[in-house]
Coordinates of C-alpha atoms and ligand atoms in Angstrom, one line a residue:
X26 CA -7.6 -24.8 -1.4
X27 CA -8.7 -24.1 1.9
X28 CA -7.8 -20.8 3.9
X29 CA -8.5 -20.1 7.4
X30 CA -10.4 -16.8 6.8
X31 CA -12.2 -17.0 10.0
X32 CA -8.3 -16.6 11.9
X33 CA -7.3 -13.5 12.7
X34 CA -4.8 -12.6 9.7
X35 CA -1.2 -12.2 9.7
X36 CA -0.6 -8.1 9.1
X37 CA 0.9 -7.2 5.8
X38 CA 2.8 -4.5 5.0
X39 CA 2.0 -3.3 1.1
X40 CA 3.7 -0.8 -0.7
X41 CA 4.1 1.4 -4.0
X42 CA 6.2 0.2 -7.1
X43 CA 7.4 3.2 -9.2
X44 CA 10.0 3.1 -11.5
X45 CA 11.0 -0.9 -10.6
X46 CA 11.0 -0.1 -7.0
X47 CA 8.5 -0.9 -4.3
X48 CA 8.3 2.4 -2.2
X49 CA 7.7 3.3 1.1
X50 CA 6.1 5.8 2.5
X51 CA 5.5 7.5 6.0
X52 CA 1.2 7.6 6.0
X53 CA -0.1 4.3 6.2
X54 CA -3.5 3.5 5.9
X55 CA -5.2 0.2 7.5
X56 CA -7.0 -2.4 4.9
X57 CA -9.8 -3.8 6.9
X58 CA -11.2 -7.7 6.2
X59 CA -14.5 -7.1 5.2
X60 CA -15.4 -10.7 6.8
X61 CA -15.1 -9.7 10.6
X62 CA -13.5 -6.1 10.8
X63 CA -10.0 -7.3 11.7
X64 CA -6.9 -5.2 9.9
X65 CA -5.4 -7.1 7.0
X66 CA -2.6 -4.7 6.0
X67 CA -1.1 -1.7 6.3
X68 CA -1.2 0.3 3.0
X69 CA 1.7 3.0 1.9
X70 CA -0.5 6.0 0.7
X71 CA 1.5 7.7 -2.0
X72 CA 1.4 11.6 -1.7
X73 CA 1.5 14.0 -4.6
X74 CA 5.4 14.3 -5.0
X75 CA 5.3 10.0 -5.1
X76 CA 2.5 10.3 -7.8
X77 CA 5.0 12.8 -9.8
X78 CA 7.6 10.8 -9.3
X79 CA 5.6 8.0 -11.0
X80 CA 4.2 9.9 -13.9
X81 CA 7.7 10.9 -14.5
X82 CA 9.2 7.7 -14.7
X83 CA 6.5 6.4 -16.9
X84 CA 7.3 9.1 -19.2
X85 CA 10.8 8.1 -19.4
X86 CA 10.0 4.8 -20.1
X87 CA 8.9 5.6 -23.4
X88 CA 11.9 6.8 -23.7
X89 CA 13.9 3.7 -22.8
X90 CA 14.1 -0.2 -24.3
X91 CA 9.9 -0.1 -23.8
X92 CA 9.4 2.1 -26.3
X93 CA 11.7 0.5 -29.0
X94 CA 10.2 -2.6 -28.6
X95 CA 8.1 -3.4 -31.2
X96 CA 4.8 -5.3 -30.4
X97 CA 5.4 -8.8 -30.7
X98 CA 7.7 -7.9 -27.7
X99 CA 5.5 -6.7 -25.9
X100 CA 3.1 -9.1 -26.3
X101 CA 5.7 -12.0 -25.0
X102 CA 6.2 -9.8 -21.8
X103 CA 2.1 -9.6 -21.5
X104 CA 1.9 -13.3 -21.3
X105 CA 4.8 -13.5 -19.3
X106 CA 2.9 -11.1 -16.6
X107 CA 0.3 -13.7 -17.3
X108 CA 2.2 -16.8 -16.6
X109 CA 3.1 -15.4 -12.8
X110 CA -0.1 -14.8 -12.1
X111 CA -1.0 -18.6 -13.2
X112 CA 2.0 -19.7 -11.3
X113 CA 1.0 -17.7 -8.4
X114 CA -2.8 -18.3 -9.0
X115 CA -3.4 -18.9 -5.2
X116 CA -1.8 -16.1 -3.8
X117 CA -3.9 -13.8 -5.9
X118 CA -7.1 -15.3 -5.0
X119 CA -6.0 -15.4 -1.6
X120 CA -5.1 -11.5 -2.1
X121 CA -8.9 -10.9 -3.6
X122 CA -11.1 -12.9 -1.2
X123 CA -9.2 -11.4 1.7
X124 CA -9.7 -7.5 0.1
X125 CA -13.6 -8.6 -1.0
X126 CA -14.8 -10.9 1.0
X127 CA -16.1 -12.5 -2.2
X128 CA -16.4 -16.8 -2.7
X129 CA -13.3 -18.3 -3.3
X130 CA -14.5 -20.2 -6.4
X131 CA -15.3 -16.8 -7.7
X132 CA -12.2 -15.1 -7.5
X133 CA -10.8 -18.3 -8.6
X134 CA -13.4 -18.8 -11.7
X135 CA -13.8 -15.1 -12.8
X136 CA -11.7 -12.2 -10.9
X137 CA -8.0 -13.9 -11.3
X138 CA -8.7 -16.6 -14.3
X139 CA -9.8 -13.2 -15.7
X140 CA -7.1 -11.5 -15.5
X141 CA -4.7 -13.9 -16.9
X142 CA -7.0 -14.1 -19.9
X143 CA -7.4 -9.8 -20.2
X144 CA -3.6 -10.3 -20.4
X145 CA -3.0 -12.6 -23.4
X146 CA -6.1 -11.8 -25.1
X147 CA -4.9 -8.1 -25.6
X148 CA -0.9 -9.7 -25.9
X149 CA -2.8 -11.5 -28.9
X150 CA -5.4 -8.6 -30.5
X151 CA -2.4 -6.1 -30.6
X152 CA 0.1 -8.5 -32.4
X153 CA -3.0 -9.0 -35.0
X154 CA -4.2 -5.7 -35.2
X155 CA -3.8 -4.1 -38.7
X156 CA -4.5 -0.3 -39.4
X157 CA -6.9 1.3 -42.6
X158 CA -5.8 1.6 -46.0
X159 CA -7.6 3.2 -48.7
X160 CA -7.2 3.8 -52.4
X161 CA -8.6 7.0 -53.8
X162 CA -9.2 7.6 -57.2
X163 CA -9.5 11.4 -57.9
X164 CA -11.6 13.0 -60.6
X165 CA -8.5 14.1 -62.7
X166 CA -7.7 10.5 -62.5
X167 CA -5.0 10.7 -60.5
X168 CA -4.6 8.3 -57.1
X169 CA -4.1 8.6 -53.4
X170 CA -3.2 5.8 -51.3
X171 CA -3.9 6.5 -47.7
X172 CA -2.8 4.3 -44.7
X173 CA -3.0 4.5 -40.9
X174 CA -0.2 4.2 -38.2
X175 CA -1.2 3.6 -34.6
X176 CA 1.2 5.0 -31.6
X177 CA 1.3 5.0 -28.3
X178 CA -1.0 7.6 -26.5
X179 CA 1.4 8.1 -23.6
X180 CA 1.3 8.0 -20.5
X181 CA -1.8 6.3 -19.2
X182 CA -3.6 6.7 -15.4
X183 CA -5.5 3.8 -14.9
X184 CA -8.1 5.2 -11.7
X185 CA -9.9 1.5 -10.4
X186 CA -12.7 0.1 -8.0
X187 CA -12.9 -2.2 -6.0
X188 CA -15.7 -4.6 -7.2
X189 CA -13.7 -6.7 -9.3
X190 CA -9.9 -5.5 -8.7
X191 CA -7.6 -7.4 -10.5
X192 CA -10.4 -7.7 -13.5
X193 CA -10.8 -3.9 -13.9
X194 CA -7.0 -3.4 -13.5
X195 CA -5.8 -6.1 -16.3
X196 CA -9.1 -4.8 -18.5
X197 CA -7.4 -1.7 -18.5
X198 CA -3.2 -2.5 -18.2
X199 CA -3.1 -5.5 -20.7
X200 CA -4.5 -3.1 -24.0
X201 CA -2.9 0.0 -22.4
X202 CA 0.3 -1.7 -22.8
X203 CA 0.0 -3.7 -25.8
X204 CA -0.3 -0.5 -27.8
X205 CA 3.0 0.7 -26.2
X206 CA 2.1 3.0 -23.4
X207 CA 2.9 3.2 -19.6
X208 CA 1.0 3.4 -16.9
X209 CA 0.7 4.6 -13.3
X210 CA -2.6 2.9 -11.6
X211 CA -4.5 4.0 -8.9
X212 CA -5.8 0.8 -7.4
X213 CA -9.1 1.3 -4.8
X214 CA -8.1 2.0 -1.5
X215 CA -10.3 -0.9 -0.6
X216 CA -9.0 -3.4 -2.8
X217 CA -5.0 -2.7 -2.2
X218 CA -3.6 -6.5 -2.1
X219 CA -4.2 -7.9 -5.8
X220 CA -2.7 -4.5 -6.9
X221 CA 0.2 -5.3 -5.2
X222 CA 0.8 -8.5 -6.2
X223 CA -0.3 -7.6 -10.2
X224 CA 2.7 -5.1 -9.8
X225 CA 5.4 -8.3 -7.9
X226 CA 4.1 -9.9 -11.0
X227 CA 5.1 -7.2 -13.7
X228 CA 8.6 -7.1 -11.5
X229 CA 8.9 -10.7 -12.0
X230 CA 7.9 -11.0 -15.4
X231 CA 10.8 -8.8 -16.3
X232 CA 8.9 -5.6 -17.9
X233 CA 11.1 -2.2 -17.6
X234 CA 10.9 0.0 -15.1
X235 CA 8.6 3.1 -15.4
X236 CA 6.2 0.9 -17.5
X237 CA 3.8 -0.5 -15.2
X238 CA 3.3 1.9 -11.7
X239 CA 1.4 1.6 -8.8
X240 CA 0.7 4.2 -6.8
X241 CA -2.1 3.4 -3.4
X242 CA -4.2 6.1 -1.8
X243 CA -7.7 7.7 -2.0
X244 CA -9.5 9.8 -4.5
X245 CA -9.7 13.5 -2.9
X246 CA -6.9 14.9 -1.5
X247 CA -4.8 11.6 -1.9
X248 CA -3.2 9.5 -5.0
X249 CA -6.2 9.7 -7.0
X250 CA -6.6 13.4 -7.1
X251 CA -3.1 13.8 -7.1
X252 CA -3.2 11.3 -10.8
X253 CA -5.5 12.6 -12.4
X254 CA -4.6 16.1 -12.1
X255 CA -1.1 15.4 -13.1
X256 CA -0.4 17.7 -16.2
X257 CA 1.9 15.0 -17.7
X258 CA -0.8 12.6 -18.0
X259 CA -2.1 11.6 -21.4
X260 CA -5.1 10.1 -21.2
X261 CA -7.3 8.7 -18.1
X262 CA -9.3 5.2 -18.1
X263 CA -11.6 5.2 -15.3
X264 CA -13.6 2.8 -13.9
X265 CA -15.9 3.9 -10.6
X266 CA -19.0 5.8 -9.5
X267 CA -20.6 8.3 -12.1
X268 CA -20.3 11.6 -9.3
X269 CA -16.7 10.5 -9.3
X270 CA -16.5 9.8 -13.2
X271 CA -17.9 13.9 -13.1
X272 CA -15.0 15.3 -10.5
X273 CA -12.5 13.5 -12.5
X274 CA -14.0 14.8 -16.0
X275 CA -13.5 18.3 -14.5
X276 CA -9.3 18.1 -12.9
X277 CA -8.6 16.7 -16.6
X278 CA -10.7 19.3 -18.9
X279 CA -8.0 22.0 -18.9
X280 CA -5.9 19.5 -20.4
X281 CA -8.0 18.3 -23.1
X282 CA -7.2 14.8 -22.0
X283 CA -8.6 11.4 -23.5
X284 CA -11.0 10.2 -21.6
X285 CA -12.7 6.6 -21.1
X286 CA -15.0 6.3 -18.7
X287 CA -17.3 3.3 -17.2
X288 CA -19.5 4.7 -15.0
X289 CA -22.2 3.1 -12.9
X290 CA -25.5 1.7 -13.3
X291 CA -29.4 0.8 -12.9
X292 CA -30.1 -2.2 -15.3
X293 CA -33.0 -3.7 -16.2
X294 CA -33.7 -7.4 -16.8
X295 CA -37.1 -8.0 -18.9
X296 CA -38.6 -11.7 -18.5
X297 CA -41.4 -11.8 -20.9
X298 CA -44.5 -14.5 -20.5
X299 CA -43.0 -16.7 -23.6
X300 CA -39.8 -17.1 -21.2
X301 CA -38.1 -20.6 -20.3
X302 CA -39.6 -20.0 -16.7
X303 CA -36.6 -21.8 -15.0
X304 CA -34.0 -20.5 -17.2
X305 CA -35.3 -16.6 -16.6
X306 CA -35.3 -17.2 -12.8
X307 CA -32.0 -18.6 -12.6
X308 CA -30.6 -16.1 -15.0
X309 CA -32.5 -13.1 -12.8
X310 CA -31.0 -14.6 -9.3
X311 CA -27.3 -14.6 -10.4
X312 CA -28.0 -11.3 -12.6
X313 CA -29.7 -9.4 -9.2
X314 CA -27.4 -11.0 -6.3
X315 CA -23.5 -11.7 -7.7
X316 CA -20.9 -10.5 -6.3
X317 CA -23.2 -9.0 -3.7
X318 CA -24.8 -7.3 -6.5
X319 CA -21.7 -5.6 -6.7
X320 CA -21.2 -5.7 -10.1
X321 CA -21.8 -2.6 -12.7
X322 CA -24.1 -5.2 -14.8
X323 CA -26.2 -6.4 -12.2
X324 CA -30.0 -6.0 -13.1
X325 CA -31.5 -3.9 -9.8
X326 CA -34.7 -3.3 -11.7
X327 CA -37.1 -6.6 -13.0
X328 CA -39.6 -6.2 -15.0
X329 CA -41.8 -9.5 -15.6
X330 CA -45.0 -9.5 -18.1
X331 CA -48.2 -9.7 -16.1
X332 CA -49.0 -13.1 -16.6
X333 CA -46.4 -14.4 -15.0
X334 CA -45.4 -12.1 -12.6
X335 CA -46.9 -13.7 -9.4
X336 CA -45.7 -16.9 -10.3
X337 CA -42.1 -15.4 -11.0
X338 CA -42.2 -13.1 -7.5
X339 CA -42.7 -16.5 -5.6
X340 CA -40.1 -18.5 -7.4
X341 CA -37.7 -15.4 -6.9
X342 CA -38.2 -15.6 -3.4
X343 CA -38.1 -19.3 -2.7
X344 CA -34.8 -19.7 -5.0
X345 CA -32.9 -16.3 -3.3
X346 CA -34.2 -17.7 0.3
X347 CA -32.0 -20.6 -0.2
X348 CA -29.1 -19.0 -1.7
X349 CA -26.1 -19.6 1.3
X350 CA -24.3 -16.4 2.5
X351 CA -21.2 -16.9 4.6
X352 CA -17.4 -17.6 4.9
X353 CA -16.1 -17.7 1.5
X354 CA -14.4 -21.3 1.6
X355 CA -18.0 -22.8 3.2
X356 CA -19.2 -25.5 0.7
X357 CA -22.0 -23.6 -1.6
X358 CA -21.3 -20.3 -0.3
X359 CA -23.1 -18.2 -3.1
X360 CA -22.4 -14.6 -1.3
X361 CA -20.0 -13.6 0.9
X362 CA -19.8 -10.2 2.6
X363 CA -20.0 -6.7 1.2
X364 CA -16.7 -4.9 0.5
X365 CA -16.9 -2.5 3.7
X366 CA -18.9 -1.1 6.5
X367 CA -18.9 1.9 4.7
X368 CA -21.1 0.5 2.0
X369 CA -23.0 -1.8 3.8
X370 CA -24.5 1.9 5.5
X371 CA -25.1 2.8 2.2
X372 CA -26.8 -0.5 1.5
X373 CA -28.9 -0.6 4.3
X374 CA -30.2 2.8 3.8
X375 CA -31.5 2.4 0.7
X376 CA -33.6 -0.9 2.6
X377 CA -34.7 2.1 4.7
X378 CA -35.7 4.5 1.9
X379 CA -37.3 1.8 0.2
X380 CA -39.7 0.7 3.0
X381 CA -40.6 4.9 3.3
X382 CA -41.4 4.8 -0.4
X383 CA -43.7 2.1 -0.6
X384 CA -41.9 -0.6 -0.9
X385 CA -43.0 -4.3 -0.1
X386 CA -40.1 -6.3 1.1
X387 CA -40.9 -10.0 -0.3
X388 CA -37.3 -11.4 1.2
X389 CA -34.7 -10.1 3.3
X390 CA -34.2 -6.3 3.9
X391 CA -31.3 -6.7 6.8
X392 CA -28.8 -7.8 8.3
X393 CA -27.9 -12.2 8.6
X394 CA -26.9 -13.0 12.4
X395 CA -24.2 -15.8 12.6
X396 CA -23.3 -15.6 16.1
X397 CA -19.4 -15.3 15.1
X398 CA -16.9 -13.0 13.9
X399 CA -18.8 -12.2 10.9
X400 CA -21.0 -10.1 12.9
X401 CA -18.5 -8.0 12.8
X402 CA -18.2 -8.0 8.8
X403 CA -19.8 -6.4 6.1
X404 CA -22.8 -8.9 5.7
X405 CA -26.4 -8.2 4.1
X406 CA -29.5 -10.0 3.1
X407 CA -29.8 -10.7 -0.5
X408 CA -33.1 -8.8 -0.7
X409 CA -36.2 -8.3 -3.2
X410 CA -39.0 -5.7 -3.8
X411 CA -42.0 -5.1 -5.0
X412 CA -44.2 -2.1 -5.1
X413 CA -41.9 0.7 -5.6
X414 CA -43.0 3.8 -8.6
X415 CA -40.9 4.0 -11.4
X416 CA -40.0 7.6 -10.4
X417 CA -39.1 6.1 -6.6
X418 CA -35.1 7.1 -5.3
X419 CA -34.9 3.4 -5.2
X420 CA -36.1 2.9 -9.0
X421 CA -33.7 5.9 -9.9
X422 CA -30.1 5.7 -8.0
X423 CA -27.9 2.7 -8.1
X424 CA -27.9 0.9 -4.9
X425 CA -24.9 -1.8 -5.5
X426 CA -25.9 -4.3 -3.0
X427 CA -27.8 -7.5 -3.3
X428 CA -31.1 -5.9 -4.4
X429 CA -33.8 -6.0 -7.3
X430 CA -37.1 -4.6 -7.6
X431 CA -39.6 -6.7 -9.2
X432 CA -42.5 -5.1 -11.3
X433 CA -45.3 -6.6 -13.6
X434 CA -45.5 -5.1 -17.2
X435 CA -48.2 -5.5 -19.9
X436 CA -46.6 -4.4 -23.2
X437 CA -43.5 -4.1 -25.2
X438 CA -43.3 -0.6 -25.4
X439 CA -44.3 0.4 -22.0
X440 CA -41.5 -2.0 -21.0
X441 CA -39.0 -0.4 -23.3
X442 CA -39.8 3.1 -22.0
X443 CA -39.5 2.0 -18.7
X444 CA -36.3 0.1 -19.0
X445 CA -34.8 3.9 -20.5
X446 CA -36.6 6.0 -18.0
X447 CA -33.4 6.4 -15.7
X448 CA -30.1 8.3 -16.6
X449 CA -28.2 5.5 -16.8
X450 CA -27.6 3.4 -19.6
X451 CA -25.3 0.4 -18.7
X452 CA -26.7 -2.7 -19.5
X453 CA -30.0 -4.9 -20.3
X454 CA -31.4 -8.4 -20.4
X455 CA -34.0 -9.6 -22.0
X456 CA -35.7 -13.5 -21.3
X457 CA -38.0 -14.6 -24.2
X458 CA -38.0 -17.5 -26.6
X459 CA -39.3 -15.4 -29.4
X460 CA -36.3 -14.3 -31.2
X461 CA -38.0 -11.9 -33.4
X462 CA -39.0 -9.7 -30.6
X463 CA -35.6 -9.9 -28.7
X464 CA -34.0 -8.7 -31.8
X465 CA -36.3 -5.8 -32.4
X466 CA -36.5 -4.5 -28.6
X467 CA -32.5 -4.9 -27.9
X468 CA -31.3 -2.1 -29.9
X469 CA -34.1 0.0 -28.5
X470 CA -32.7 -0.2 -25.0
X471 CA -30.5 3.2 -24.6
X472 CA -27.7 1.0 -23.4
X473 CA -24.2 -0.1 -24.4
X474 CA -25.0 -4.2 -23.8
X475 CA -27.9 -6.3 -24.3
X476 CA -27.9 -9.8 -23.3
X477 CA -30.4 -12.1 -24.5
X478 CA -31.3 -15.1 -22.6
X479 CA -28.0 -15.0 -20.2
X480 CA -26.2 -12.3 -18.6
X481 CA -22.1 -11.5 -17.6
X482 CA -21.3 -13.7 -21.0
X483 CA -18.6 -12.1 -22.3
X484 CA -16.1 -12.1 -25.5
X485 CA -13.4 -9.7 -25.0
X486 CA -13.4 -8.7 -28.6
X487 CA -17.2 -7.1 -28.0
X488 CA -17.7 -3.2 -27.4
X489 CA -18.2 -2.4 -23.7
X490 CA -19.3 0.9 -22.0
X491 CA -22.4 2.4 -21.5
X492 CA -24.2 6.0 -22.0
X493 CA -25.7 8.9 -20.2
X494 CA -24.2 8.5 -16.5
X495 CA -22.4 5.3 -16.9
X496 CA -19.9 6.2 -19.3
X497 CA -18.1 7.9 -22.1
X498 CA -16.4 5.3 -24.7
X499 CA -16.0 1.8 -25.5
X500 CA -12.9 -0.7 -24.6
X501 CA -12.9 -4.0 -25.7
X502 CA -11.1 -6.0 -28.9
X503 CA -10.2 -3.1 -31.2
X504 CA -12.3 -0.2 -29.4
X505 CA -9.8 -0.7 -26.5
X506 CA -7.0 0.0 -29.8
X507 CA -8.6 2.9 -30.7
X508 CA -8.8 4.4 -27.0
X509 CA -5.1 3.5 -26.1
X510 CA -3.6 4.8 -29.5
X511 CA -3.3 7.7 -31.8
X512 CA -4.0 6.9 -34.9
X513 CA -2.1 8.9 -38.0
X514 CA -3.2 9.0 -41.1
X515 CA -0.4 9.1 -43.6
X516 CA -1.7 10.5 -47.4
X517 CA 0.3 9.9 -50.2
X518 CA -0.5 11.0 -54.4
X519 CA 1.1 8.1 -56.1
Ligands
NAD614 P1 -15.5 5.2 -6.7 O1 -15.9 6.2 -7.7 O2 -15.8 5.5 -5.3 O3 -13.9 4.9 -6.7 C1 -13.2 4.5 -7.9 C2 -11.8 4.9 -7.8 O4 -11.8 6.3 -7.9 C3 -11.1 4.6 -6.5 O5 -9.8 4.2 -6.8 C4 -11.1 5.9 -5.8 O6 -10.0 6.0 -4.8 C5 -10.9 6.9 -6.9 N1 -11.4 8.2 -6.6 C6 -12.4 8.6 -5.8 N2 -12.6 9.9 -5.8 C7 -11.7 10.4 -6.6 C8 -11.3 11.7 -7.0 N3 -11.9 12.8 -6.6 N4 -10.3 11.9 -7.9 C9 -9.6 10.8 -8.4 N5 -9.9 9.5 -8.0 C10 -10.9 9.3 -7.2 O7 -16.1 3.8 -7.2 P2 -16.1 2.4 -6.4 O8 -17.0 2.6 -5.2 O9 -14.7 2.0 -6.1 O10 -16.7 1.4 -7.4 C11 -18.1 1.2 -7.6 C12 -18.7 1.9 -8.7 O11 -18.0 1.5 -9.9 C13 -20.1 1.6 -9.0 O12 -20.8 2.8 -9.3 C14 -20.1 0.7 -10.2 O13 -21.2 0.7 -11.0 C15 -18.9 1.3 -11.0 N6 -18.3 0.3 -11.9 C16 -18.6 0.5 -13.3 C17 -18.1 -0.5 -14.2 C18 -18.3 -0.3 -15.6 O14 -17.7 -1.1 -16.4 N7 -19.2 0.5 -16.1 C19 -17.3 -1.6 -13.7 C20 -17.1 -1.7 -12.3 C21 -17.6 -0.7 -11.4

C-alpha cells in the first residue's frame, strides 16, 4: 500500500454513534497529523447530555434482543465486527498511521491485525468459558453442590489512549461484550479516526443499537469526565496515565464502581554477562525505542552487568544510530513521529532535565531536521543515557518517548532492588542464558509481566496489568471474564 502522507490531507468530518446513530454535534475539535501539523479532521465533541444519552441507551440495550442473546450469538457478531475490519483492513490502518504517525507495517502487523484477533479470541474464550462447581460433603454426611453463573456487569465505560488505539479499544470491547454487556467508549482525543471506523464497523456488522457507543471529547470538563462520572455506569476499564487513573478512581468511588485499571510505567530490562550479546541488544533496541517508546511496556531503564556494560553501551549506540526515522511508508522506516506537539514538549523536557541531573547523552537528545513538512511534526531523536542516580526525576517518572537509560550492575540482588525501587510496577525483561536464575529473579520483580529473553510476546489468554501506579486488576483470557462479569454462586443441599 502506498499513501501519500506527505500531501496535505483531505478534511474529515468524524462523528459520535449512540444508540445506532452517528451524531452530530455543534463543538468541533481539530485532529491534527502528527507528521507535519496539518488538520486531518474535525471531531464532534460529545457534551454531557450526549454522554447521557449514550449511557442510557446502552442500558436499554440490555434490555432489548442483546441481552437475550445467548453467547454463541454473540460471539458470531464478534467475528462479524472482525471480518469488516479485515475487509476494510486498509482503511483502518490508513485511519491509525494518519492519527499516530506510527510505520505503516506497524499498524498493519500489530495495531489493526490486533484488533481483529482481540475480537475473535474473546468471541472464542467466552463461548468456551465454563463456571465453578463444587461438591461438598458435610460432617452430618449430608451434600452440597455448588455452581457458578456468570452475568453481564452492565453497562461498561471503556476510557482509552492514544498509543495503540484500536488495540486498547478491541482489548477492552471484544471481552466486555462477549460476557453480554454494552458499552459507551471514550476514544483519546488524539486518536479519534480508528474509533470511528471500529464503531462503522460494529454498524455494519449488524450488532444492536445501544450496544457498542462512541462518544469523542477530552478528559476534564468534556466526554471523559462526563463518562465516568455518569451514575448509571457499572463498571470503568481504563487504560491511560496513572495521575489520570487517580482522578478517575475518585468521580467513580461514591459509586462503588468496578474498576480495572492499566496505568503507566518505568520498566526495567536486565541483560546479564551470560546474555546472547546480539539477541539482548536487539531485544533492548526494539524494547527502549517502539512505537516511539510509546508503548506502556517499553523498558526506559537498562540495567547491564558490569562486564559487559561498555561493550553493550557502544553496540546500543551504533545499532539505535542507524535505526531510520521518517515518513511512515519510507522503506525501513523504524520510527515515525510522536503522537503530538503536546508530548513531544514533554519529551523534550525530560532531555533537558536529564542533562541538569547528570546525565551523559551517548546518542540523540533532540530534535531530527528533514528540511520538509516534517519539521513541522511531532519528530524526536531516539535517544540513550548514561549516568543518571537511581533516585534521578528521570530514573523515577515515565517519560514515554524514545528513551532508555543505561546502567552497569554487579549483582543479582542489587539488580532486583533496583529494578523495584520506583512506584511503578508494569513490566520487566530479563536477558540471560541461565535459566535457573531467570526463573528465580522473575517472580521477584514487583511487576505484573516478566519476559524472559524477548519482550511485547503476547498470548491473549495470559494475566496482564500491573501494580503500585500502573494498575489495579488483571484482563486477559479468563481474568478479562472475571472483570466483565458477576459471578453468582448458586448453593444447593441435595
Ligand atoms: P491519559 O491519561 O492522558 O488519557 C487517557 C484517556 O483518559 C483519554 O481518553 C483522555 O481523554 C481521558 N481522560 C483524561 N483526563 C480524564 C479525566 N479527568 N476524566 C476522564 N477521562 C480522562 O493517557 P494517554 O496520554 O492517552 O496515554 C498514555 C498513558 O497510558 C501512558 O502513561 C501509558 O503508560 C499508559 N498506558 C498504559 C497501558 C497499560 O496497559 N498499562 C497501555 C497503554 C497505555
Amino acid at each position: 500500500m502506498t499513501t501519500p502522507f506527505h500531501l496535505p490531507p483531505a478534511l474529515r468530518t468524524l462523528r459520535n454513534y449512540v444508540d445506532g446513530e452517528f451524531v452530530s454535534t455543534d463543538r468541533r475539535f481539530d485532529n491534527i497529523s502528527p507528521l507535519h501539523g496539518e488538520v486531518l479532521a474535525q471531531v464532534h465533541e460529545a457534551d454531557a447530555l450526549l454522554v447521557d444519552r449514550a449511557v442510557r441507551a446502552a442500558r436499554q440495550a440490555l434490555e432489548g434482543p442483546w441481552g437475550r442473546m445467548g453467547v454463541d450469538e454473540r460471539s458470531a457478531l464478534l467475528n462479524r465486527v472482525a471480518d469488516v475490519i479485515e475487509r476494510r483492513f486498509d482503511e483502518f490502518v490508513a485511519a491509525e498511521v494518519a492519527d499516530t504517525g506510527r510505520p505503516v507495517a506497524q499498524a498493519r502487523g500489530l495495531d489493526v491485525h490486533r484488533g481483529v484477533v482481540n475480537l475473535r479470541t474473546f468471541a472464542d474464550i467466552g463461548r468456551l468459558a465454563h463456571g465453578d462447581c463444587f461438591e461438598t460433603r458435610l460432617a452430618d454426611g449430608k451434600c452440597l453442590l455448588n455452581y457458578t453463573v456468570r452475568k453481564p456487569v452492565g453497562v461498561v465505560a471503556s476510557i482509552c489512549p492514544w498509543n495503540l488505539p484500536l488495540l486498547s479499544m478491541t482489548w477492552k470491547a471484544a471481552p466486555a461484550l462477549i460476557c453480554g454487556n454494552t458499552m459507551v467508549v471514550k476514544p483519546s482525543e488524539e486518536t479519534p479516526s480508528s474509533a470511528t471506523l471500529l464503531a462503522e464497523a460494529f454498524h455494519e456488522a449488524g450488532v444492536p443499537p445501544g450496544v457498542f457507543n462512541l462518544v469523542h471529547g477530552f478528559g476534564a470538563n468534556s466526554a471523559g469526565e462526563a463518562l465516568s462520572r455518569h451514575p448509571d455506569v457499572d463498571a470503568v476499564t481504563f487504560t491511560g496515565e496513572s495521575r489520570t487513573g487517580s482522578t478517575i478512581m475518585k468521580a467513580v468511588a461514591d459509586g462503588v464502581k468496578e474498576i480495572s485499571f492499566e496505568l503507566g510505567g518505568k520498566n526495567a530490562a536486565v541483560v546479564f554477562a551470560d546474555a546472547d550479546f546480539d539477541a539482548a541488544v536487539d531485544g533492548v533496541v526494539r524494547s527502549s525505542f517502539s512505537n516511539s517508546g510509546q508503548v506502556c511496556l517499553c523498558s526506559e531503564r537498562v540495567y547491564v552487568e558490569r562486564p559487559i556494560f561498555e561493550r553493550f553501551v557502544a553496540a546500543m549506540k551504533l545499532r539505535t544510530e542507524a535505526l531510520k526515522v521518517g515518513w511512515p511508508d519510507e522503506q525501513g522506516v523504524f520510527m515515525g513521529s510522536l503522537i503530538s506537539r503536546g508530548h513531544r514538549d514533554k519529551v523534550l523536557s525530560y532531555f533537558d532535565l536529564a542533562v541538569r541531573e547528570g546525565a551523559s547523552v551517548v546518542t540523540g537528545g533532540g530534535v531530527p531536521k528533514f528540511g520538509d513538512q516534517r519539521d513541522n511534526g511531532a519528530f524526536v531523536q531516539p535517544t540513550i543515557w548514561t549516568g543518571l542516580a537511581d533516585d534521578a526525576r528521570c530514573m523515577q517518572e515515565e517519560v514515554f518517548g524514545p528513551v532508555c537509560h543505561i546502567a552497569p550492575f554487579d549483582s543479582e540482588e542489587e539488580v532486583i532492588d533496583r529494578v523495584n525501587g520506583t512506584p511503578y510496577g508494569l513490566a520487566g525483561c530479563i536477558w540471560t542464558s541461565n535459566l535457573s536464575r531467570a526463573h528465580r529473579v522473575s517472580p521477584r520483580f514487583q511487576v505484573g509481566i516478566v519476559w524472559i529473553n524477548t519482550w511485547f510476546s503476547r498470548d491473549l489468554r495470559t494475566p496482564f496489568g500491573g501494580s503500585g501506579l500502573s494498575g489495579i486488576g488483571r484482563e486477559g483470557g479468563r481474568h478479562s471474564l472475571d472483570f466483565y462479569s458477576e459471578t453468582t454462586n448458586v448453593c444447593i443441599a441435595v
